[in-house]
XYZ file of C-alpha atoms in Angstrom:
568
model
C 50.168 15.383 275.176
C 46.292 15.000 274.826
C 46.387 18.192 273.198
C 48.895 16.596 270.789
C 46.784 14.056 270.697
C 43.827 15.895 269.427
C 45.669 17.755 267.419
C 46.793 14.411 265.482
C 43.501 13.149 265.609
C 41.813 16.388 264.336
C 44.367 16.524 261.191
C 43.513 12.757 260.256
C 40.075 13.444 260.286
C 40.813 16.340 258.062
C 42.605 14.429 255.610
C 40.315 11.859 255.380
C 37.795 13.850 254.905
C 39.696 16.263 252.639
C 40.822 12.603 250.848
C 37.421 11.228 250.313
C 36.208 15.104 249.043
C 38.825 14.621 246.563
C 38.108 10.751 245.581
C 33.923 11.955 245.181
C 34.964 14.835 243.041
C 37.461 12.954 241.552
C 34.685 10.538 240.790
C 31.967 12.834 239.048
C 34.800 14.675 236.836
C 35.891 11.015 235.565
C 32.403 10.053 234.987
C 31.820 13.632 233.117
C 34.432 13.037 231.222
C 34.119 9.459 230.073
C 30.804 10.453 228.967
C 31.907 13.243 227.222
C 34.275 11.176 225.519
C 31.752 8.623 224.335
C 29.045 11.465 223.087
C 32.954 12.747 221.497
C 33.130 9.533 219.681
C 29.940 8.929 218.957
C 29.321 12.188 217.486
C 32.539 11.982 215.316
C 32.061 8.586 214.265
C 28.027 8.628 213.501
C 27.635 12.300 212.454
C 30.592 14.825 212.164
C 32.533 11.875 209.687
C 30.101 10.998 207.465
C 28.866 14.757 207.507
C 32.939 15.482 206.377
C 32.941 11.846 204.166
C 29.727 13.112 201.980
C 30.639 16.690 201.628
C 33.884 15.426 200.251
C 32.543 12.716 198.038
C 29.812 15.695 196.992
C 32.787 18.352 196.166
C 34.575 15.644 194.314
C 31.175 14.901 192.084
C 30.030 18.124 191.611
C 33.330 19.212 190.303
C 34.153 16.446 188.226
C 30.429 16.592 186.364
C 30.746 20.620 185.798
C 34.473 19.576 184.259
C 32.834 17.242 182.131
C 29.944 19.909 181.101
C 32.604 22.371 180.984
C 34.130 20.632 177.902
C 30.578 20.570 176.491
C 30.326 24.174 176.816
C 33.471 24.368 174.790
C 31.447 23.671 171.898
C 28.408 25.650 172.641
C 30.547 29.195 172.592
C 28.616 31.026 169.642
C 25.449 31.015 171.690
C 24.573 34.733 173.078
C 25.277 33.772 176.322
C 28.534 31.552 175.773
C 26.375 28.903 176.138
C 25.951 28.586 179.880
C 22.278 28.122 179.493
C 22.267 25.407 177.001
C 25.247 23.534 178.608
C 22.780 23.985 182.556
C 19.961 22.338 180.079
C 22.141 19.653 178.658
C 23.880 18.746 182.011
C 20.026 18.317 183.447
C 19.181 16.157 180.567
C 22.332 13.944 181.195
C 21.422 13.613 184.931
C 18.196 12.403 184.087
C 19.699 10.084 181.482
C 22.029 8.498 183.944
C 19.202 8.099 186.622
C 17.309 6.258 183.663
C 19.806 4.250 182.001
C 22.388 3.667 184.187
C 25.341 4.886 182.226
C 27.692 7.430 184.674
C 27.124 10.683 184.279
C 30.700 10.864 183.156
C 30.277 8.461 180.150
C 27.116 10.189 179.388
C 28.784 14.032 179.161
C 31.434 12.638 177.258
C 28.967 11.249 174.792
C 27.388 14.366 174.955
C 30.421 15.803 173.865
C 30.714 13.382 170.830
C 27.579 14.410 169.896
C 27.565 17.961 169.827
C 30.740 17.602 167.707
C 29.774 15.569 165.150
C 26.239 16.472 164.757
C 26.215 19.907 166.005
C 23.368 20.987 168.775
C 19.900 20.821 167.468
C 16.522 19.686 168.831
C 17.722 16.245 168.327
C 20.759 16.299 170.403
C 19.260 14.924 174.293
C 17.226 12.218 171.549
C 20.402 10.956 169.477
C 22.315 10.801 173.192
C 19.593 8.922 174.487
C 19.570 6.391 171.316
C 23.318 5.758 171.699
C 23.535 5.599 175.698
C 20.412 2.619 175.510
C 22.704 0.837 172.398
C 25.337 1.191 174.978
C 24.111 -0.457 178.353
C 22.614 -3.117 175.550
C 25.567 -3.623 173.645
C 28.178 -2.853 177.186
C 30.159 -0.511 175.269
C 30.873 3.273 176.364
C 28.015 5.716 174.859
C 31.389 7.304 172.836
C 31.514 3.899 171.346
C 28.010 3.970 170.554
C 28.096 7.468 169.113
C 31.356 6.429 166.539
C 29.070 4.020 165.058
C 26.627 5.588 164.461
C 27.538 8.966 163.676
C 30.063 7.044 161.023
C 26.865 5.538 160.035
C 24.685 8.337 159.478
C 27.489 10.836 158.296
C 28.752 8.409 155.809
C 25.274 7.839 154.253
C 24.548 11.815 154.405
C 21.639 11.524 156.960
C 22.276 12.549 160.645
C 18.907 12.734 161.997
C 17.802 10.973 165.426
C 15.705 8.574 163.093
C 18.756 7.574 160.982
C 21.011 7.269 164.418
C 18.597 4.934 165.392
C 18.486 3.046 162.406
C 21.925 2.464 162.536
C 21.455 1.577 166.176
C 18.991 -1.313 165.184
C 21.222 -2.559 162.242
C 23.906 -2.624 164.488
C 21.842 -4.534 166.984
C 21.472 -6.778 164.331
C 24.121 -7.465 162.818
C 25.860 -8.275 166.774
C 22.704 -10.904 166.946
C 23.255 -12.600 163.469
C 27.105 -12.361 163.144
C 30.067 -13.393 165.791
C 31.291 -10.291 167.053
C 30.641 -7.454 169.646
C 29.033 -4.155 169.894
C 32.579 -2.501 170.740
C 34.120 -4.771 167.573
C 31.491 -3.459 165.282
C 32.151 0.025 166.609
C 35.627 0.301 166.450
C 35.508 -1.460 162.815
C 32.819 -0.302 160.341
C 33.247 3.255 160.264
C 36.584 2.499 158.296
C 34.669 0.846 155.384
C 31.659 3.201 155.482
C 32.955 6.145 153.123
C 33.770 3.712 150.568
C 30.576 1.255 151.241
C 28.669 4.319 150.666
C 30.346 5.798 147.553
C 29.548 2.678 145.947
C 26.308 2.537 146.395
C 25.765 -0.341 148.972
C 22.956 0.165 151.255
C 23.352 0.375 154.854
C 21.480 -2.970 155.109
C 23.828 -4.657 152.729
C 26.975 -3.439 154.912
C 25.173 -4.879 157.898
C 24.489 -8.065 156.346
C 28.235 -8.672 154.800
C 29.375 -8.022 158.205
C 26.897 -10.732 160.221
C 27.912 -12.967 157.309
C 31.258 -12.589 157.472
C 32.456 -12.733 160.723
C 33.733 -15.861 161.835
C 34.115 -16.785 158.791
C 36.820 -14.797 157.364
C 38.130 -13.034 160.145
C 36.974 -10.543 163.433
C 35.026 -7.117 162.231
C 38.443 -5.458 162.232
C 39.600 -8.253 159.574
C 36.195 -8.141 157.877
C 36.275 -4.332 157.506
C 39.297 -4.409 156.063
C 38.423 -6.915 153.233
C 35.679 -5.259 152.154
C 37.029 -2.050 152.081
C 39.522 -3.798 149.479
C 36.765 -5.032 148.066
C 35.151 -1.707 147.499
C 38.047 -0.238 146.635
C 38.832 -2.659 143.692
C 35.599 -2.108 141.860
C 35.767 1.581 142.454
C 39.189 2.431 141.158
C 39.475 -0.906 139.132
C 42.330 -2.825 137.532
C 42.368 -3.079 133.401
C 41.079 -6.422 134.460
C 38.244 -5.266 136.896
C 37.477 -2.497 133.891
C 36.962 -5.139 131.283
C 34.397 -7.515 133.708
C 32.052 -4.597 134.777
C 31.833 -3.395 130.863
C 31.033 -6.860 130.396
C 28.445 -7.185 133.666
C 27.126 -3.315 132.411
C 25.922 -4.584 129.036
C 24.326 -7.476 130.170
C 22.318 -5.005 132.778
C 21.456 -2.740 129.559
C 20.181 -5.498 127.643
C 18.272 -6.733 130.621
C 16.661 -3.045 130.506
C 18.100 -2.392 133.794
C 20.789 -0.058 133.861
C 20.275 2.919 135.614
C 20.631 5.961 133.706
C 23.317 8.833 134.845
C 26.206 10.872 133.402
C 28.702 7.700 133.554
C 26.271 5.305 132.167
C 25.727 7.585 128.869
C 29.132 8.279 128.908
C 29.968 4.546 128.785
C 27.233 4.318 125.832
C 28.766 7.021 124.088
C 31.935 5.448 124.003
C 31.053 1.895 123.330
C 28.685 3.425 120.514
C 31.972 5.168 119.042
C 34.020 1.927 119.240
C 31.075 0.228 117.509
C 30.980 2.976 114.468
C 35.107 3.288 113.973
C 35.228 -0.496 114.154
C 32.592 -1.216 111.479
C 34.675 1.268 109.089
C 37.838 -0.710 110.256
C 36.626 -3.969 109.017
C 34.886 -2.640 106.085
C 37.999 -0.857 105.073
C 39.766 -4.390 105.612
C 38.096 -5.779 103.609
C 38.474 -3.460 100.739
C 41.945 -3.685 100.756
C 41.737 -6.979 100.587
C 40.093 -7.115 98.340
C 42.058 -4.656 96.420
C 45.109 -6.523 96.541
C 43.451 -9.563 95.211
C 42.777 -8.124 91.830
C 46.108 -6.171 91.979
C 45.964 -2.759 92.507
C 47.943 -1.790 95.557
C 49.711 0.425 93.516
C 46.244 2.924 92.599
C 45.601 5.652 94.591
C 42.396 4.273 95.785
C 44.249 1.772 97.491
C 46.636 4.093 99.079
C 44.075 6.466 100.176
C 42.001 3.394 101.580
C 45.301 2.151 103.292
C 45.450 5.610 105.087
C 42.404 5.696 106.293
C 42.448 2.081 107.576
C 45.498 3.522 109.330
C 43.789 6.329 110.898
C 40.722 3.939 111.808
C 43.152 1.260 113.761
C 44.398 4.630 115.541
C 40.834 5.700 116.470
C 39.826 2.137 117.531
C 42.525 1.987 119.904
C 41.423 5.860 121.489
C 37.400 4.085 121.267
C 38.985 1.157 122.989
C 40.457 3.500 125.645
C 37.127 5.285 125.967
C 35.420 2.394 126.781
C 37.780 1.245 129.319
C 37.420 4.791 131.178
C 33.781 5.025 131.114
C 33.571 1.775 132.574
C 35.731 2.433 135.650
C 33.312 4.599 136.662
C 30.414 1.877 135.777
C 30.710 0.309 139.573
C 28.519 2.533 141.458
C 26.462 2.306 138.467
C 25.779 -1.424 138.289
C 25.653 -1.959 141.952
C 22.811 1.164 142.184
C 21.251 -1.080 139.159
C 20.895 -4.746 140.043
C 22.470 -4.203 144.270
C 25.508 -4.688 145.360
C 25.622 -8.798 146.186
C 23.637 -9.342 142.634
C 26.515 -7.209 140.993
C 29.351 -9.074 143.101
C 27.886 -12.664 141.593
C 28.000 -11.213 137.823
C 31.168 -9.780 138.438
C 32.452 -12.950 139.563
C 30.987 -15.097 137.186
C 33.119 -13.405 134.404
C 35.705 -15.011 135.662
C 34.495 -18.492 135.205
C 35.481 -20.077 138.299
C 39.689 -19.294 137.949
C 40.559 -17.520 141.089
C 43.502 -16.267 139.241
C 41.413 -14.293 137.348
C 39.338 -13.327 140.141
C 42.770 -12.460 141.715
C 43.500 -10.220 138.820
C 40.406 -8.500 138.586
C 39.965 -7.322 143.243
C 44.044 -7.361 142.973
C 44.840 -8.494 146.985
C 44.194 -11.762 148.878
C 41.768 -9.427 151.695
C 39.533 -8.728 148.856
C 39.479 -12.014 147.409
C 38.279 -13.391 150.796
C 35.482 -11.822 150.809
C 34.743 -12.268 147.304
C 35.006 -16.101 147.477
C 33.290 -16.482 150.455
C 29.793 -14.331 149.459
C 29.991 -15.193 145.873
C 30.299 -19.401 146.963
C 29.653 -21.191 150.434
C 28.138 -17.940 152.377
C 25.899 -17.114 149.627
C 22.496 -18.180 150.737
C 23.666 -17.071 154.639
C 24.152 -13.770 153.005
C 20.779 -13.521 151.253
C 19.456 -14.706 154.501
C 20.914 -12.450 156.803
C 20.385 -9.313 154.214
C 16.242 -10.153 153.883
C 16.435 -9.948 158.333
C 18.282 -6.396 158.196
C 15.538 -5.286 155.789
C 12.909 -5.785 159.182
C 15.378 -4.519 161.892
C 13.519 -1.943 163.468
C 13.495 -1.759 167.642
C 16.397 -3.897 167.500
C 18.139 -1.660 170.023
C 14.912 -1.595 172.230
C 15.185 -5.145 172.320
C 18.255 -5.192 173.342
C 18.307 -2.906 175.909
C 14.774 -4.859 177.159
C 16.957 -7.707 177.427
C 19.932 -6.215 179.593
C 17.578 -4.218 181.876
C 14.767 -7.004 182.398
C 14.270 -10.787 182.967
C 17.674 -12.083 185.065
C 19.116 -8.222 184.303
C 16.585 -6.213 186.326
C 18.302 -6.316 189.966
C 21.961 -5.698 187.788
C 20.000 -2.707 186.307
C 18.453 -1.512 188.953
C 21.658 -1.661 191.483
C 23.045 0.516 188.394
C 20.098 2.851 188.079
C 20.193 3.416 192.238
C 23.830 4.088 192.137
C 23.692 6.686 189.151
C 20.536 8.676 191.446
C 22.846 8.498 194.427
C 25.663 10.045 192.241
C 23.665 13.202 190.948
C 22.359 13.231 194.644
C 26.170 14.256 195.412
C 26.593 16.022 192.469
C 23.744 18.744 193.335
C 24.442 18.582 197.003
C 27.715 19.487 195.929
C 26.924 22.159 193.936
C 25.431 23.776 196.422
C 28.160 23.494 199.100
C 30.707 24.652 196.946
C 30.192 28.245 196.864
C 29.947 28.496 200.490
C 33.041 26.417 200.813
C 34.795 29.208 198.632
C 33.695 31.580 200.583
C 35.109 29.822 203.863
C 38.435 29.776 201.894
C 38.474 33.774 201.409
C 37.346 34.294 204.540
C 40.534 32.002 206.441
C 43.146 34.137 204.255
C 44.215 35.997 206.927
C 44.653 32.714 208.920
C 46.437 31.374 205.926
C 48.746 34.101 206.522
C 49.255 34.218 210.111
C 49.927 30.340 209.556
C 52.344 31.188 206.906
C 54.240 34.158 209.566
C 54.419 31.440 212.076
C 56.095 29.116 209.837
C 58.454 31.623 209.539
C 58.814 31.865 212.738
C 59.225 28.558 213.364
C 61.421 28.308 210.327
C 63.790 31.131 212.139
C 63.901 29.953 215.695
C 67.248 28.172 217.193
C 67.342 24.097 217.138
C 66.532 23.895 221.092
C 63.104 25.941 220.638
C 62.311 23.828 217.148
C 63.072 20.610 219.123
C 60.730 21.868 222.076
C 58.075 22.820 220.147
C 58.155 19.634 217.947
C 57.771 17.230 220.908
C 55.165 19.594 222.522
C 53.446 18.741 219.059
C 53.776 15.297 219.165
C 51.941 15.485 222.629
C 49.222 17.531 221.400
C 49.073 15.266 218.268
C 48.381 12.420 220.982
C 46.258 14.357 222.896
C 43.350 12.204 222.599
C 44.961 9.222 223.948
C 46.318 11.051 226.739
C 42.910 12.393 227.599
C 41.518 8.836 227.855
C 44.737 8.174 230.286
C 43.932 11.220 232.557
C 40.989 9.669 234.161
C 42.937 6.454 235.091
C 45.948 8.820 236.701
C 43.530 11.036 238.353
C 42.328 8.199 240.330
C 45.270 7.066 241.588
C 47.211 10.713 242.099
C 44.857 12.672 243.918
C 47.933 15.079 244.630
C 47.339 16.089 240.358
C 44.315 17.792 241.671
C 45.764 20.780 241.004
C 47.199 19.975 237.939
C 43.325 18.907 237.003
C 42.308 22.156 237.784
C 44.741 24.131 235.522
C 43.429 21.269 233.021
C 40.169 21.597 233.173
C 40.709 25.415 232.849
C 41.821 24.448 229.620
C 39.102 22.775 228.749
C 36.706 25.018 228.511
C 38.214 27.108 225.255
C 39.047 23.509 223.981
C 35.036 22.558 224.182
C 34.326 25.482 222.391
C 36.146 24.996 219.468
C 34.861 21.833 219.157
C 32.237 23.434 216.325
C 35.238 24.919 214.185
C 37.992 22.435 214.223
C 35.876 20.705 211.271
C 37.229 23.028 208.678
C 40.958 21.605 208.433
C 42.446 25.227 208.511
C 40.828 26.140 211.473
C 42.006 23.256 213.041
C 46.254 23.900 212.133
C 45.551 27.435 213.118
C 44.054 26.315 216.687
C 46.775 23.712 216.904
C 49.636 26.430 216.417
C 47.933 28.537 218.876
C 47.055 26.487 221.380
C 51.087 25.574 221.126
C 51.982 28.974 221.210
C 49.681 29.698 224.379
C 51.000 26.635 226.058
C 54.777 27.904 225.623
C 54.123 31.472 227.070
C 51.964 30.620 229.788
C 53.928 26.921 230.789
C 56.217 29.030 233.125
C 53.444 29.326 236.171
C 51.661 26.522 235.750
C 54.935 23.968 235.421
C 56.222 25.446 239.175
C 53.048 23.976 240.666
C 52.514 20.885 238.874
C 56.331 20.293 239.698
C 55.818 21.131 243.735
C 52.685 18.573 243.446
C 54.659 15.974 242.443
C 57.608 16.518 244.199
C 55.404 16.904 247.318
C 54.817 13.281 246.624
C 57.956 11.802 246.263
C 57.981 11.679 242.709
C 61.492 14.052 241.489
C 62.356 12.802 238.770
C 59.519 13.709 237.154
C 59.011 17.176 238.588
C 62.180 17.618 237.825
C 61.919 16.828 234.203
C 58.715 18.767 234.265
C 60.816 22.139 235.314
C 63.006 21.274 232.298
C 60.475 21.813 230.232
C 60.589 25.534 231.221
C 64.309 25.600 230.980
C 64.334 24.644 227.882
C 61.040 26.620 226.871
């Protein structure tokens, strides 16, 4: 019995000692591995996901910019080297522009774009960008907007160099301060009136003043544009009515001595001289006849000859009379180039001595007769105003760009300015990371194919071995929670010490993957493997984690651990 005794005793003290081995290493591993998983969390959440956020955000920049630049290129193809140089030189100078203006890079390339097209690349192409991107972040309109204004502007009126861009820019400017409309109005409304604003001869500063005047008054710019464009249109290809006022308006310029002097002016003269000569002979032949049949002798041949001829000359007055009417269709350019465009609008007017049905006649629609009413009458002297302040419009556009970027704008501005420097930031940084992330992607094919095989695989196994391996995935899906639950378990089962051994046998690979998983192939390739190694090699290790826990009193789940195997 005492040897029992000792026996009993002896095996206690074993256990306990063999129990409180077990709780101390228990103990450390739990501590090692809650502070793994906090340097695990830490790292991911302070370094490997904003490492993964900004090379994302980068790759997304950097691709979207050289798509932009890309479409420049487009344009740039007859250059020796397909233009990759120029297009590397422009997409520099649009970085820089964004960093200084604050426009996006992507409103700036596709201004670029704009440019190129309807200027062609020269020496002033980064310079007319430049001009239009500052009228845009002063006018908050999109640098395309900018550019069809002014390249409708400066094409219309046959000059397209930066100093005429900017011009335009100014008048613009302008015309937004002294009228009641908007920089995006203005630009999505004059360029429809220019071609025929500049056919007749009205100066850019005239068109800019109409416009200030105008709006608000008789309409929006889109309503405004569309008036004078009627406008134009009726003293360029005139009614009989129209034809008859500028004769009228042309000889009282000649007699002031200040018609201008081209082909359609002498070939109004011409005309009206011919009229002149073949009705003098008209009347004098009249009165001949008259003459003739006072005394009685209709019935000589001198009569009948001179009724012939006074025939012929009613014929040839009519042709004169036709002649004249011609010729002075093409007098508008010619009388607005002579006296300017609102002087020639009053004379014009004036011939129709106040009657608006006249008036109506003569511009032949209600648009045009707007306008008419309104610069000829009430908006007169606004007009004249407005027209002597376009004539000193230079740096309007500096002015107000000055005012959007400084004063209660600066912070705005300068919030816009950092987040354009953080955007080429990405955009380089992204440059530079995507070549080497191609070349990770032509490295993994062969992963991409062994994934693809195991698909297959997966794809040809029967529904038992797809059901096991998809709730096997949804563990290892939840793998980090369970991790976080081992500690807890270990604590209170020291009879899974076992089982923590096989585990932390399986930790080690795991750890030192820990560096690849990043790239998202890598990680479904390690997940399909690490699947694959747990089905093949689940047969020994199940038997003893089973035995553990039945050892315990705990079958039911040993025995639904040994099903596992079954059904693996």
């Amino acid at each position: 019995m005492a040897d029992i005794g000792t026996l009993v005793v002896k095996i206690t003290s074993d256990i306990a000692g063999l129990t409180k081995g077990l709780e101390d290493a228990q103990s450390k591993v739990s501590a090692v591995g809650k502070g793994m998983q906090k340097a695990g969390a830490g790292l991911t959440a302070g370094v490997t996901a904003p490492l993964l956020g900004l090379g994302a955000v980068s790759a997304a920049a950097a691709t979207s910019f050289s798509t932009n630049m890309a479409n420049v290129q487009t344009l740039l193809t007859d250059l020796a080297d397909g233009g990759t140089a120029r297009t590397q030189e422009l997409g520099q100078a649009v970085q820089t522009m964004a960093m200084s203006t604050g426009k996006s890079t992507e409103d700036l390339a596709g201004g670029l774009y704009q440019v190129v097209s309807a200027f062609g690349d020269s020496a002033d192409t980064v310079k007319i960008l430049d001009i239009n991107a500052r009228a845009a972040a002063a006018g908050l309109a999109t640098t395309e907007q900018a550019i069809a204004l002014t390249s409708a502007v400066t094409k219309g009126y046959g000059d397209t160099s930066a100093e005429a861009v900017q011009k335009a820019s100014d008048l613009a400017f302008q015309t937004v301060k002294l009228g009641q409309t908007t920089f995006p109005e203005l630009a999505s409304s004059m360029g429809n009136v220019v071609p025929l604003a500049s056919a007749l001869g009205v100066s850019q500063e005239e068109l800019a003043a109409q416009f200030a005047t105008l709006t608000g008054v008789t309409g929006s710019a889109s309503e405004v544009s569309t008036q004078l464009r009627a406008t134009y249109q009726a003293i360029l290809k005139p009614t009989a009515d129209m034809g008859a006022a500028i004769s009228s308006v042309a000889a009282q310029i000649e007699a002031a001595g200040q018609l201008v002097d081209n082909q359609f002016t002498q070939s109004w003269q011409d005309a009206r001289q011919t009229l002149m000569e073949v009705s003098e002979e008209f009347a004098k032949s009249r009165v001949a006849m008259t003459q003739m049949e006072a005394a009685g002798q209709t019935s000589s041949q001198t009569y009948k000859d001179l009724a012939a001829r006074n025939k012929e000359l009613g014929t040839m007055q009519k042709e004169a009379n036709k002649a004249v009417e011609d010729a002075a269709a093409a007098l508008g350019q010619s009388i607005v180039q002579s006296v300017g465009y609102d002087q020639a609008l009053q004379m014009l007017a004036a011939t129709a001595d106040g009657n608006t049905n006249t008036l109506g006649k003569m511009f032949g629609s209600v648009e045009s007769l707007n306008a008419v009413l309104a610069l000829s009458g009430p908006q007169a002297d606004s007009y004249a105003e407005k027209l002597a302040a376009m004539n000193a419009v230079t740096g309007a556009s500096d002015a107000a760009f000055a005012a959007q970027t400084e004063g209660v704008g600066a912070a705005a501005f300068q919030m816009q300015q950092m987040r354009q420097q953080m955007t080429v930031v990405a955009q380089d940084l992204g440059a530079a990371l995507i070549p080497a992330l191609s070349a990770a992607m032509t490295a993994a094919q062969p992963l991409i194919a062994q994934i693809a095989a195991l698909a297959d695989a997966f794809a040809s196994a029967d529904p038992k071995m797809q059901s096991t391996i998809l709730a096997i995935a949804g563990v290892a899906a939840a793998i980090g929670p369970v991790l976080m639950v081992v500690g807890t378990m270990v604590t209170g089962i020291s009879g899974l010490a076992s089982a923590f051994g096989l585990v932390a046998a399986a930790v080690g690979p795991v750890v030192s993957l820990l560096g690849v998983i990043l790239n998202p192939i890598t990680l479904v390739a390690a997940a399909v493997g690490g699947l694959l190694a747990v089905l093949f090699n689940w047969g020994g290790a199940n038997d003893r984690v089973a035995q553990s826990l039945q050892n315990w009193g705990l079958e039911g789940v040993a025995e639904w651990v040994r099903s596992l195997h079954e059904g693996v």
